[in-house]
XYZ file of C-alpha atoms in Angstrom:
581
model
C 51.878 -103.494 -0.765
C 52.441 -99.937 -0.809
C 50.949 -98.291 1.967
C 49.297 -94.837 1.759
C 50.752 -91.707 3.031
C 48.675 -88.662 4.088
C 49.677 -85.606 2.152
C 52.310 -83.323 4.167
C 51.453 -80.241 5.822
C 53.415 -78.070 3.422
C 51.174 -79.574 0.724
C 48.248 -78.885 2.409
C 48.639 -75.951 3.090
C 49.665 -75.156 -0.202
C 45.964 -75.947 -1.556
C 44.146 -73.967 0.889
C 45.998 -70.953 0.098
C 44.620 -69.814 -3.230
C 41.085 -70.924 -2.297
C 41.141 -67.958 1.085
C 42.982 -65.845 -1.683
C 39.915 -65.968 -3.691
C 37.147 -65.793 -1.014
C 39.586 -62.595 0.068
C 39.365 -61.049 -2.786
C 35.970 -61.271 -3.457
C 34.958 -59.835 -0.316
C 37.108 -57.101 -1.012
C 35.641 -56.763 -4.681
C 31.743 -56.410 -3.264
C 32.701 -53.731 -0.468
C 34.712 -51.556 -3.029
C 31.818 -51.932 -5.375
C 29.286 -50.765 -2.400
C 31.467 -48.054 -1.266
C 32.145 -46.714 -4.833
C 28.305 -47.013 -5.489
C 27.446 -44.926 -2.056
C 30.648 -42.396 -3.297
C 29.625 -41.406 -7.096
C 26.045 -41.613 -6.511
C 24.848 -40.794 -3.253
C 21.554 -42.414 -4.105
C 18.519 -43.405 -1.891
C 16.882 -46.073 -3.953
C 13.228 -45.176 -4.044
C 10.971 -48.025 -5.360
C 9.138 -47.811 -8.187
C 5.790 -48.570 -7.115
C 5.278 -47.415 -3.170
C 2.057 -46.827 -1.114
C 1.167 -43.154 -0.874
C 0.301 -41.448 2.843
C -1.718 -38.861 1.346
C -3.289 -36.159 3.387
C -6.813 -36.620 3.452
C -8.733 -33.473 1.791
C -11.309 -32.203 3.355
C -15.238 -33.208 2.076
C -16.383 -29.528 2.010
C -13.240 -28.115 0.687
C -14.383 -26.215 -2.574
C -12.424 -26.680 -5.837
C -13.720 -26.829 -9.720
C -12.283 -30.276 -10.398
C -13.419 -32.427 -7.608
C -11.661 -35.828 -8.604
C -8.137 -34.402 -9.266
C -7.365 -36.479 -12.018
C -7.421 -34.214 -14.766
C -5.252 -30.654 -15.714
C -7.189 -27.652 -14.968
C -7.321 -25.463 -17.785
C -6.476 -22.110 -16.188
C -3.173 -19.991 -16.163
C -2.896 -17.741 -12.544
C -0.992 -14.873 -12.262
C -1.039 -12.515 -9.372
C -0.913 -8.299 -9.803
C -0.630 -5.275 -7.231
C -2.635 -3.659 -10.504
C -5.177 -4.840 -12.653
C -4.690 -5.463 -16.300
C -5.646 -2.252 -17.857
C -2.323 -0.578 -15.266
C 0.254 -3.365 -16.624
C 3.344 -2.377 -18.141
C 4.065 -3.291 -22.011
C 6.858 -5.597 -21.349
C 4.668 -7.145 -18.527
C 1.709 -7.002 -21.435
C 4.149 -9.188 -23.864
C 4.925 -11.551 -21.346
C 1.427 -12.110 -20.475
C 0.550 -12.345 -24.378
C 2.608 -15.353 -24.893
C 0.616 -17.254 -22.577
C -2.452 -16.360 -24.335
C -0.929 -16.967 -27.812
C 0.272 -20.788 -27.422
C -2.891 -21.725 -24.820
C -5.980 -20.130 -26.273
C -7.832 -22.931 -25.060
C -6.794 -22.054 -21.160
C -9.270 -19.506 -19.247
C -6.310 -17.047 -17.634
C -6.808 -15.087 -14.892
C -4.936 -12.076 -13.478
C -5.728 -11.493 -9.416
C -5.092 -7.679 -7.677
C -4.645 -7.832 -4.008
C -8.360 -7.165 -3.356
C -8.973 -10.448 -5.675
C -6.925 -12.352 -3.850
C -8.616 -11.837 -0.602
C -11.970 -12.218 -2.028
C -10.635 -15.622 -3.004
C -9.504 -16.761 -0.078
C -12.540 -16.116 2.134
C -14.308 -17.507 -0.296
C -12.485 -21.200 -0.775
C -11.171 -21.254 2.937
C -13.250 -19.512 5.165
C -16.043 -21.849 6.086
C -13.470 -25.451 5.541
C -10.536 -23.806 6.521
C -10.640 -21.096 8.642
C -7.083 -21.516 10.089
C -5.560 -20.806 6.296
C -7.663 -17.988 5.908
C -6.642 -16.291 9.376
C -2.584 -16.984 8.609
C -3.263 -15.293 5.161
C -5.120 -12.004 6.699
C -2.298 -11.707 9.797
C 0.879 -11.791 6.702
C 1.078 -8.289 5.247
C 4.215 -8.653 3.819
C 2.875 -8.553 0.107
C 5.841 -11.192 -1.243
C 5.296 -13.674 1.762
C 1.018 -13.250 0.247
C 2.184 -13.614 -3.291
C 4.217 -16.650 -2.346
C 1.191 -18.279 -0.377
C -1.814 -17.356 -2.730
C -0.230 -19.286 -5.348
C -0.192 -22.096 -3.212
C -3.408 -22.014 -2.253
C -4.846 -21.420 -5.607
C -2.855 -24.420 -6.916
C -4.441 -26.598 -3.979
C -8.053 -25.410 -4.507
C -8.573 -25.347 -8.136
C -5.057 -26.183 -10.018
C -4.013 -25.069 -13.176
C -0.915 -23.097 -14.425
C 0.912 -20.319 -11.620
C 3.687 -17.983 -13.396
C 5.279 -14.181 -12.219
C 4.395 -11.453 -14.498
C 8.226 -11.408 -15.764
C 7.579 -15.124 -16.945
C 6.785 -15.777 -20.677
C 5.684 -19.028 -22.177
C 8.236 -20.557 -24.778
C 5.971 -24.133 -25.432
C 2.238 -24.812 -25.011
C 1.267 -26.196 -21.852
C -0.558 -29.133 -23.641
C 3.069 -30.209 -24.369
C 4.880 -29.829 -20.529
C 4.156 -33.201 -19.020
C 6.342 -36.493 -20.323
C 4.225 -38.612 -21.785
C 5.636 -41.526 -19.221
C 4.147 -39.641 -16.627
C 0.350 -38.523 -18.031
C -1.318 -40.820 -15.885
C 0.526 -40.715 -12.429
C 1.552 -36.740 -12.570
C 0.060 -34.569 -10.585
C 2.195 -31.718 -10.085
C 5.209 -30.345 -12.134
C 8.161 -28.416 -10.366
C 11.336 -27.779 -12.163
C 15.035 -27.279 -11.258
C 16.303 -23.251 -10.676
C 19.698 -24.016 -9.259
C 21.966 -26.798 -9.021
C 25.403 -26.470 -8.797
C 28.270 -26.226 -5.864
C 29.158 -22.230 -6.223
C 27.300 -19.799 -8.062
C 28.690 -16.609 -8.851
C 27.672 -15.055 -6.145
C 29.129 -18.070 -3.939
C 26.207 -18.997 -2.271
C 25.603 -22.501 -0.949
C 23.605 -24.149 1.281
C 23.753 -24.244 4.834
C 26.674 -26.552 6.256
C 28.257 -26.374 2.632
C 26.261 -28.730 0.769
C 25.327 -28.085 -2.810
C 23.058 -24.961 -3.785
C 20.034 -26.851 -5.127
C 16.775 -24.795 -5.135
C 13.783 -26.209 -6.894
C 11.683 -23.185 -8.988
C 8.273 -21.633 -7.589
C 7.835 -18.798 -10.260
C 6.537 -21.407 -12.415
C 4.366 -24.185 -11.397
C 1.531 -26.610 -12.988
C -0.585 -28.528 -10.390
C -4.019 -30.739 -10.602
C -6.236 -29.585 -7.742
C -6.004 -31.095 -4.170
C -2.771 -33.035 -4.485
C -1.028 -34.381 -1.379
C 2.158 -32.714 -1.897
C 0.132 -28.974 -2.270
C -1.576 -29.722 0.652
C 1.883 -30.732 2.562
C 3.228 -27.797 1.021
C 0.602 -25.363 2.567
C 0.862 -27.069 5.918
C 5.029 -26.531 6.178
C 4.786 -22.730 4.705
C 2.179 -21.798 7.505
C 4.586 -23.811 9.941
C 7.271 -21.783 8.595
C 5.100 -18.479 9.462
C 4.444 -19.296 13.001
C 7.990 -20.610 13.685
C 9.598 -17.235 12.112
C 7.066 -15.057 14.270
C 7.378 -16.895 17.352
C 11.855 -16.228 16.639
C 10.952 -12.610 16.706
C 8.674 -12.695 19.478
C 6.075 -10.816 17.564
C 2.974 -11.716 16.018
C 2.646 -12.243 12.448
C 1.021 -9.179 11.776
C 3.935 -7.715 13.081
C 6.872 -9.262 11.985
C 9.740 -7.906 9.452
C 11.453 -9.996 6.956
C 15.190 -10.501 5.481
C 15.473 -11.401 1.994
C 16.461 -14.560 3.252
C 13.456 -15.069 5.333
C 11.221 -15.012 2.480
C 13.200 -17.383 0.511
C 13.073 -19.788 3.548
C 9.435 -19.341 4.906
C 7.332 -19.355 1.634
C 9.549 -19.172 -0.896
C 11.928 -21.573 -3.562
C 13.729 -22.660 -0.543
C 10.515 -23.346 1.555
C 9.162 -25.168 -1.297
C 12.431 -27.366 -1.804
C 12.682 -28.333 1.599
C 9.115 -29.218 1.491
C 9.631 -31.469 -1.437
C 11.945 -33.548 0.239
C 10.625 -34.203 3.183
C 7.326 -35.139 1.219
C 9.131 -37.199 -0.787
C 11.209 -39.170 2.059
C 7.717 -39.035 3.985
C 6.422 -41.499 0.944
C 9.018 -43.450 0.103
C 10.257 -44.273 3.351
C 14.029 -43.209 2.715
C 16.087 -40.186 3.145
C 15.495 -37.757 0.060
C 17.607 -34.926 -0.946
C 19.419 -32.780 -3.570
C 21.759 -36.036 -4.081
C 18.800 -38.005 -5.845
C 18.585 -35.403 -8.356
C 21.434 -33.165 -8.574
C 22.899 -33.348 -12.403
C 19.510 -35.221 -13.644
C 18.693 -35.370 -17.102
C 15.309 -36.903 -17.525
C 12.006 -35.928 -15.625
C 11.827 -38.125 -12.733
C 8.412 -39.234 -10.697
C 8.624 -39.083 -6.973
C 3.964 -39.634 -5.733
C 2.552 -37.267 -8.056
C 5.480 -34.923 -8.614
C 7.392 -34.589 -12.005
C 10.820 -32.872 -11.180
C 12.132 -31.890 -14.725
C 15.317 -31.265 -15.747
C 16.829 -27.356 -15.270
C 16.386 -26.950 -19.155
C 12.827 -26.429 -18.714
C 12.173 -23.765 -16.027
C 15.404 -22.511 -15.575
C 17.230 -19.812 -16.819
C 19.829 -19.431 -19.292
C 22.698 -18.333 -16.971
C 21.418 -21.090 -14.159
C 21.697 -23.809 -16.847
C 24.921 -22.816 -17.702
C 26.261 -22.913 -14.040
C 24.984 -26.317 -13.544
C 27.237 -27.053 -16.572
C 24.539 -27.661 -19.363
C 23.454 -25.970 -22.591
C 20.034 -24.853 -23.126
C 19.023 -27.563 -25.255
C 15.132 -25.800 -27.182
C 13.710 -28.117 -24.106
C 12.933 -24.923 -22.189
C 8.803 -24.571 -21.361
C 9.014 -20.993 -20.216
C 11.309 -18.136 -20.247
C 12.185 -15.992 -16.952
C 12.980 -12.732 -17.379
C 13.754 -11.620 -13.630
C 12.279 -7.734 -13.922
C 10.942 -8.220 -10.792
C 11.902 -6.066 -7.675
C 10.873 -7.208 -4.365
C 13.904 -7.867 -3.113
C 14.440 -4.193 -2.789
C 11.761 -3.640 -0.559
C 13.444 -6.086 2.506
C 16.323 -6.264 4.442
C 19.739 -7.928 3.706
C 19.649 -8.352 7.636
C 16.830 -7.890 10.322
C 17.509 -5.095 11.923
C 18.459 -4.840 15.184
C 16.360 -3.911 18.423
C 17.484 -1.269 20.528
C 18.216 -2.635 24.371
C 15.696 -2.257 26.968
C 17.708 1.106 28.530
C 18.056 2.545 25.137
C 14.480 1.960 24.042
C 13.670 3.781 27.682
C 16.579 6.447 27.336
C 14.500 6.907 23.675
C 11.385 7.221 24.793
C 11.969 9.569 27.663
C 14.065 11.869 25.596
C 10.914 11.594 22.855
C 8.723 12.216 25.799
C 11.019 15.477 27.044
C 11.329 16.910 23.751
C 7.243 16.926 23.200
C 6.770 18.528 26.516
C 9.338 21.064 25.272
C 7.441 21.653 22.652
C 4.233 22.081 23.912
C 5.722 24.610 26.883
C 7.178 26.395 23.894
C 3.785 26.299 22.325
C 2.073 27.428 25.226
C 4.493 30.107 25.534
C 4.497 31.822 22.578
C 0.295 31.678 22.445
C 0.626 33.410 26.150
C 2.856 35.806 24.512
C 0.882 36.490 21.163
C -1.836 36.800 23.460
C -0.210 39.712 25.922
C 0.796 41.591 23.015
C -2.735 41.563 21.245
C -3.956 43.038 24.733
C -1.808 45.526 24.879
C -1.934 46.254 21.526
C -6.013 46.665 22.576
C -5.293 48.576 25.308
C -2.789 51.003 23.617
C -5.674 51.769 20.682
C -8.422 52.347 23.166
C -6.169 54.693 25.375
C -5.416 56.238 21.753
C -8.772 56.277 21.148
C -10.185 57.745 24.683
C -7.192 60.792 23.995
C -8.070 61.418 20.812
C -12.034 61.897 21.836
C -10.796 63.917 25.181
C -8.733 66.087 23.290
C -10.954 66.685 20.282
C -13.564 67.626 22.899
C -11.292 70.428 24.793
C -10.780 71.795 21.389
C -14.188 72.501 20.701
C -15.287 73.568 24.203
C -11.594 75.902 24.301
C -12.950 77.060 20.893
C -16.647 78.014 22.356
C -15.124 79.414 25.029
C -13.475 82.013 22.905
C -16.374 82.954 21.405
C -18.095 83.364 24.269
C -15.683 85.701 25.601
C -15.108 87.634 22.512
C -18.928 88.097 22.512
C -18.711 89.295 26.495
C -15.702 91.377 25.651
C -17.932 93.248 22.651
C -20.764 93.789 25.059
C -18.254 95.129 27.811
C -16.422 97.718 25.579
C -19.915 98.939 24.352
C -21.094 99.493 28.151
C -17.509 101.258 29.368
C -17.748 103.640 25.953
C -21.521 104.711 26.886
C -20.564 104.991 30.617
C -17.424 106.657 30.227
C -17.828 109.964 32.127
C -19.482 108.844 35.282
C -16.082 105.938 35.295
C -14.405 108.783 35.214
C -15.754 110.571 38.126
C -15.804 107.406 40.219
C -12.004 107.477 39.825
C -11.216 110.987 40.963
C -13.119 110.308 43.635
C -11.208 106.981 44.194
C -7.836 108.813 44.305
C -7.404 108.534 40.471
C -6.057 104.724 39.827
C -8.733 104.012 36.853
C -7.635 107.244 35.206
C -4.390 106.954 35.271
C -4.287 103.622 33.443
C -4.494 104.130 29.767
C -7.445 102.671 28.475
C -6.357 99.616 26.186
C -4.662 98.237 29.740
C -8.217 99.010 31.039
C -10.125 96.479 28.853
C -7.905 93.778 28.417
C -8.585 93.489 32.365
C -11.826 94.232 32.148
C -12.056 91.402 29.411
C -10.030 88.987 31.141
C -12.014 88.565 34.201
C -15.553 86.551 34.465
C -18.113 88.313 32.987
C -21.406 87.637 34.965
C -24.388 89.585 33.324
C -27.239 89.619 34.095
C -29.072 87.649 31.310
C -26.559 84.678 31.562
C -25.918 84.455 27.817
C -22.166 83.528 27.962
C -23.249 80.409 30.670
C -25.591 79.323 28.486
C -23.110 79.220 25.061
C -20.225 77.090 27.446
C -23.070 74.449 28.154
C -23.952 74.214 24.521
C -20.833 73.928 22.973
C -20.119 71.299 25.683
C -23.208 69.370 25.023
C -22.581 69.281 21.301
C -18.824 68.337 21.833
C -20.263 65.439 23.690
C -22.744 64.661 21.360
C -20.515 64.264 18.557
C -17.652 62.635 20.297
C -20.600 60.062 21.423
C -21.267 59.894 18.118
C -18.185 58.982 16.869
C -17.819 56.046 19.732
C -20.994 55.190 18.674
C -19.585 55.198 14.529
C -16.279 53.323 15.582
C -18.612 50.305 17.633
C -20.403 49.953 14.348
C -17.403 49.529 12.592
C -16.207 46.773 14.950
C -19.298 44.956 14.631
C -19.737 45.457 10.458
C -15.568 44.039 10.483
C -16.973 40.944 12.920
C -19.690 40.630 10.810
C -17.989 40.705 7.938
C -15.384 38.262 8.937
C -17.606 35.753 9.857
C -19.019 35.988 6.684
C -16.050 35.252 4.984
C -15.470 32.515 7.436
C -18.353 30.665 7.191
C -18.520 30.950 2.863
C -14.521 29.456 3.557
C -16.319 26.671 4.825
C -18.818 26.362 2.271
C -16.135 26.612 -0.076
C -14.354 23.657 1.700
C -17.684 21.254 1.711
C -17.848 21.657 -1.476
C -14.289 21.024 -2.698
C -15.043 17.664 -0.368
C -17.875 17.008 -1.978
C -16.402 17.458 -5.742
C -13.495 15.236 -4.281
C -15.504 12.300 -2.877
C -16.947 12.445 -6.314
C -14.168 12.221 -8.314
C -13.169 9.888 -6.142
C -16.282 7.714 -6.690
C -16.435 7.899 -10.287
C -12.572 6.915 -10.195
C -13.267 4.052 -8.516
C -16.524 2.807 -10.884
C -14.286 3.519 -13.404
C -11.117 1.312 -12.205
C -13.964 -1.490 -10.992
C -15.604 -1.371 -14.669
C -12.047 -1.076 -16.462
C -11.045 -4.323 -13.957
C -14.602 -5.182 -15.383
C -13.876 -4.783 -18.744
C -10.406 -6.859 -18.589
C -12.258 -9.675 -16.982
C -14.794 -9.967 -20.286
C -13.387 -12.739 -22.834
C -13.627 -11.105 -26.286
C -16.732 -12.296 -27.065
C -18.593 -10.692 -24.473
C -16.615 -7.316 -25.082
C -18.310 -7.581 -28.568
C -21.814 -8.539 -27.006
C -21.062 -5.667 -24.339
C -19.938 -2.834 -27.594
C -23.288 -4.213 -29.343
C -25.695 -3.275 -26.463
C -23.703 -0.524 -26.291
C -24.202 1.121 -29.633
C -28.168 -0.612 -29.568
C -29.144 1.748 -26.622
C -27.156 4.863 -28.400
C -29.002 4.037 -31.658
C -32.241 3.975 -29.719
C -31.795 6.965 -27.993
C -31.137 8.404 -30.886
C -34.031 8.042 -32.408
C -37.060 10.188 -33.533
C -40.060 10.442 -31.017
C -42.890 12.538 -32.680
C -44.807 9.699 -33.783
C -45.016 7.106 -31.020
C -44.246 3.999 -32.674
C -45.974 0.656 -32.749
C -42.334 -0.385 -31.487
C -38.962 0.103 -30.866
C -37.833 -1.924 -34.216
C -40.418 -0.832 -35.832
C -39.300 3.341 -35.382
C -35.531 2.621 -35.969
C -36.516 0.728 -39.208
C -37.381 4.737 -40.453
C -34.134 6.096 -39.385
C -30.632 6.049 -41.240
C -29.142 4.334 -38.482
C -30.579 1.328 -38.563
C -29.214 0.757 -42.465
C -25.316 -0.345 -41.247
C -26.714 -2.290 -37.722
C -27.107 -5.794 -37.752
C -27.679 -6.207 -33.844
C -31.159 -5.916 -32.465
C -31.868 -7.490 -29.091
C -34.708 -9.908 -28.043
């Protein structure tokens, strides 16, 4: 009987070999399959059917279409101008949303618009949107948040002015998607360098989703998360600067980050890994080429609302799939800085101000000087003319008393060489008797001292004639003080005059200013008016219009039984087919 043998070791071990081989190498197989999987696609898997965290919205919040379920039909755009001030390549753009969506009621907002619009959908519900809105006054950072806003409160269609429609919007969402969309964003960038080598921070791929361009249902839970992160983003940037938000300054880049494409793409994702429980980001949809679905938000391909140049640098072609057509003509970015400027030290600022400080108090001694100086000079200049003035009057008045002086004494001298020539012998006698001095003098020596000393006669005529001609030189240099004083006071009155009709002149240039003014204003509100009106009630409007001229116009001898009844007699009435109720 043969007896059995166990197999040897070698043999053994021989069979077990391949068998660990295999379980080896299958291992090996499923983690090279993970790891390549996790390598070329860098995919969160987000499940197809997930249960939405939605915001709640607010029971008085005010919007047209309460259920959100269906497309508004209304295309926003936002304008520093109204209509009527547009440029015509901002005119064409506009008319190519009007040509392909007659059907959509389009709307074009100034500034003053948009605050009337916010106080009136936020103000009582949310009062903390509307105060954040009023404290921005950086116009871009409002421009970026209006649209926003408007898109949460009543939906519709958002675009620039520099955007033109390619496709009708009836045509934008993929039909997979017409019952679960509720928002559609599209792709601006996506590639690793640009051009202008910009990536994102920590080097990872430039993906930027587009916000010049975006359709939205009201009241959707990614508008309202949206909304919630860009007022976040205000606060955060303000509280950086230490400033409040009324008083902050922006970088180009702070825009782009706080309300703007970048805002709005970081946004997404965290909305989106919010939802789906996962970790979202540019990896899920870098490269894509179909719309995908993440809640109520369509992401479509770049094709649609990006640009030529961007498709190209994500390494497509433009395929005809574009929706809309951005033509970049706008210019905001000139108006902010590349970097925020820099803030002076606390010693400089102080060094600044005291210097600012030193040089007004310069000024104002300087000031004070020179009036002090203008001043003394006038005085003197016063002073100087009335000194003039007093001279002038002194001497004039020695003149004429000198002058009736000397025809006093030529009168006294007449009446003394008539006397000596009657009384000539008995003179004579008196000087022999005197020792002969009066005759020996020769007699035209005699009267020029007889002439040249004071004549006192008896009758005091000569006395008399110096008080006269003293009296009337004082009289008429009185009169003259008395003629220059009226001459001040017709100049003052005569300046004040013109001063006060240089007033009146003034008041009324005011006046015919304010007026201009006002009727520049009615007509800007009536043109704003008038761009408002759909074309039908433009043609009602004209109608009225020409009624109430053609009424006017017409005859009034005969008092009519009415109006119809008089403009059936007139010629005017033949070519109008328009008579009111």
């Amino acid at each position: 009987m043969a007896s059995a043998r166990s197999p040897s070791p070698s043999l053994a071990g021989m069979s077990l070999r391949p068998s660990l081989l295999l379980k080896t190498l299958a291992i090996l197989g499923i983690l090279i399959c993970i790891i390549s999987y996790s390598y070329w696609n860098h995919l969160t898997v987000l499940p197809a059917n997930f249960i939405h965290r939605k915001p709640l919205p607010s029971e008085n919040f005010q919007f047209d279409n309460p259920t959100g379920q269906n497309w508004t039909h209304r295309i926003w755009q936002t304008s520093k101008e109204p209509m009527t001030a547009l440029s015509n390549e901002e005119r064409e753009h506009v008319g190519t949303w009007q040509e392909l969506n007659p059907e959509y009621r389009h709307e074009i907002l100034t500034d003053e618009m948009m605050e009337e619009y916010v106080k009136d959908h936020f103000h009582f519900s949310h009062p903390d949107i509307e105060e954040i809105y009023f404290d921005v006054k950086d116009y871009i950072l409002r421009s970026d948040l209006i649209r926003y806003l408007i898109l949460l409160a009543d939906g519709g269609v958002y675009n620039d002015l520099d955007v033109g429609c390619e496709k009708p919007i009836k045509t934008w969402v993929p039909s997979q998607f017409q019952d679960a969309a509720g928002i559609l964003l599209g792709v601006e960038v996506d590639n690793k360098f640009g051009p202008d080598g910009r990536t994102f921070q920590g080097g990872e791929d430039l993906f930027q989703l587009v916000n010049w361009t975006i359709m939205s249902k009201p009241n959707q839970p990614f508008m309202w998360y949206l909304v919630k992160c860009v007022m976040e983003n205000i606060r955060n940037l303000a509280a950086s600067q230490s400033q409040a938000i009324s008083k902050m300054t922006y970088t180009i880049q702070d825009v782009l980050d706080s309300t703007g494409p970048a805002a709005l793409t970081r946004a997404f994702f965290a909305y989106a890994s919010e939802i789906t429980n996962s970790n979202v980001t540019y990896h899920n949809f870098t490269k894509m080429t179909k719309p995908r679905l993440i809640g109520e938000v369509v992401i479509l391909p770049i094709q649609a609302f990006g640009a030529g140049h961007q498709v190209e640098w994500a390494g497509w072609e433009q395929d005809g799939s574009e929706l809309i057509h951005h033509y970049f003509a706008g210019s905001w970015k000139t108006d902010h800085f590349d970097k925020p400027p820099q803030p002076a030290s606390v010693d400089e600022e102080q060094k600044q101000k005291e210097q600012e400080k030193k040089k007004t108090e310069e000024e104002e001694k300087k000031k004070a000087k020179q009036a002090e100086e203008e001043q003394r000079k006038a005085e003197e200049e016063k002073k100087k003319a009335e000194e003039e003035k007093k001279s002038k009057q002194a001497e004039e008045a020695a003149n004429k008393v000198e002058a009736a002086k000397d025809e006093a004494s030529q009168t006294a001298s007449h009446d003394t060489h008539t006397d000596e020539t009657t009384t000539s012998e008995p003179a004579q006698s008196t000087g022999d008797e005197s020792g002969g001095s009066a005759s020996d003098k020769p007699a035209s020596v005699q009267y020029v001292e007889d002439t040249a000393k004071p004549t006192n006669s008896t009758d005091g005529q000569p006395d008399e004639q110096n008080e006269a001609a003293q009296a009337k030189a004082d009289e008429e240099a009185k009169a003259k003080e008395d003629a220059e004083k009226q001459k001040e006071k017709e100049k003052a009155e005569a300046k004040a005059k013109a001063m006060k009709e240089e007033e009146a002149r003034k008041k009324k240039e005011g006046e015919q200013k304010a007026a201009a003014a006002k009727a520049a204003a009615e007509k800007k509100a009536k043109e704003e008016e008038e761009a408002r009106l759909t074309p039908e009630q433009k043609e009602e409007e004209e109608r009225k219009k020409k009624w109430a001229e053609v009424v006017a116009a017409a005859p009034k001898e005969a008092p009519p039984k009415s109006d119809e009844d008089r403009l059936k007699a007139t010629d005017n009435l033949a070519d109008y087919d328009y008579i009111p109720d």
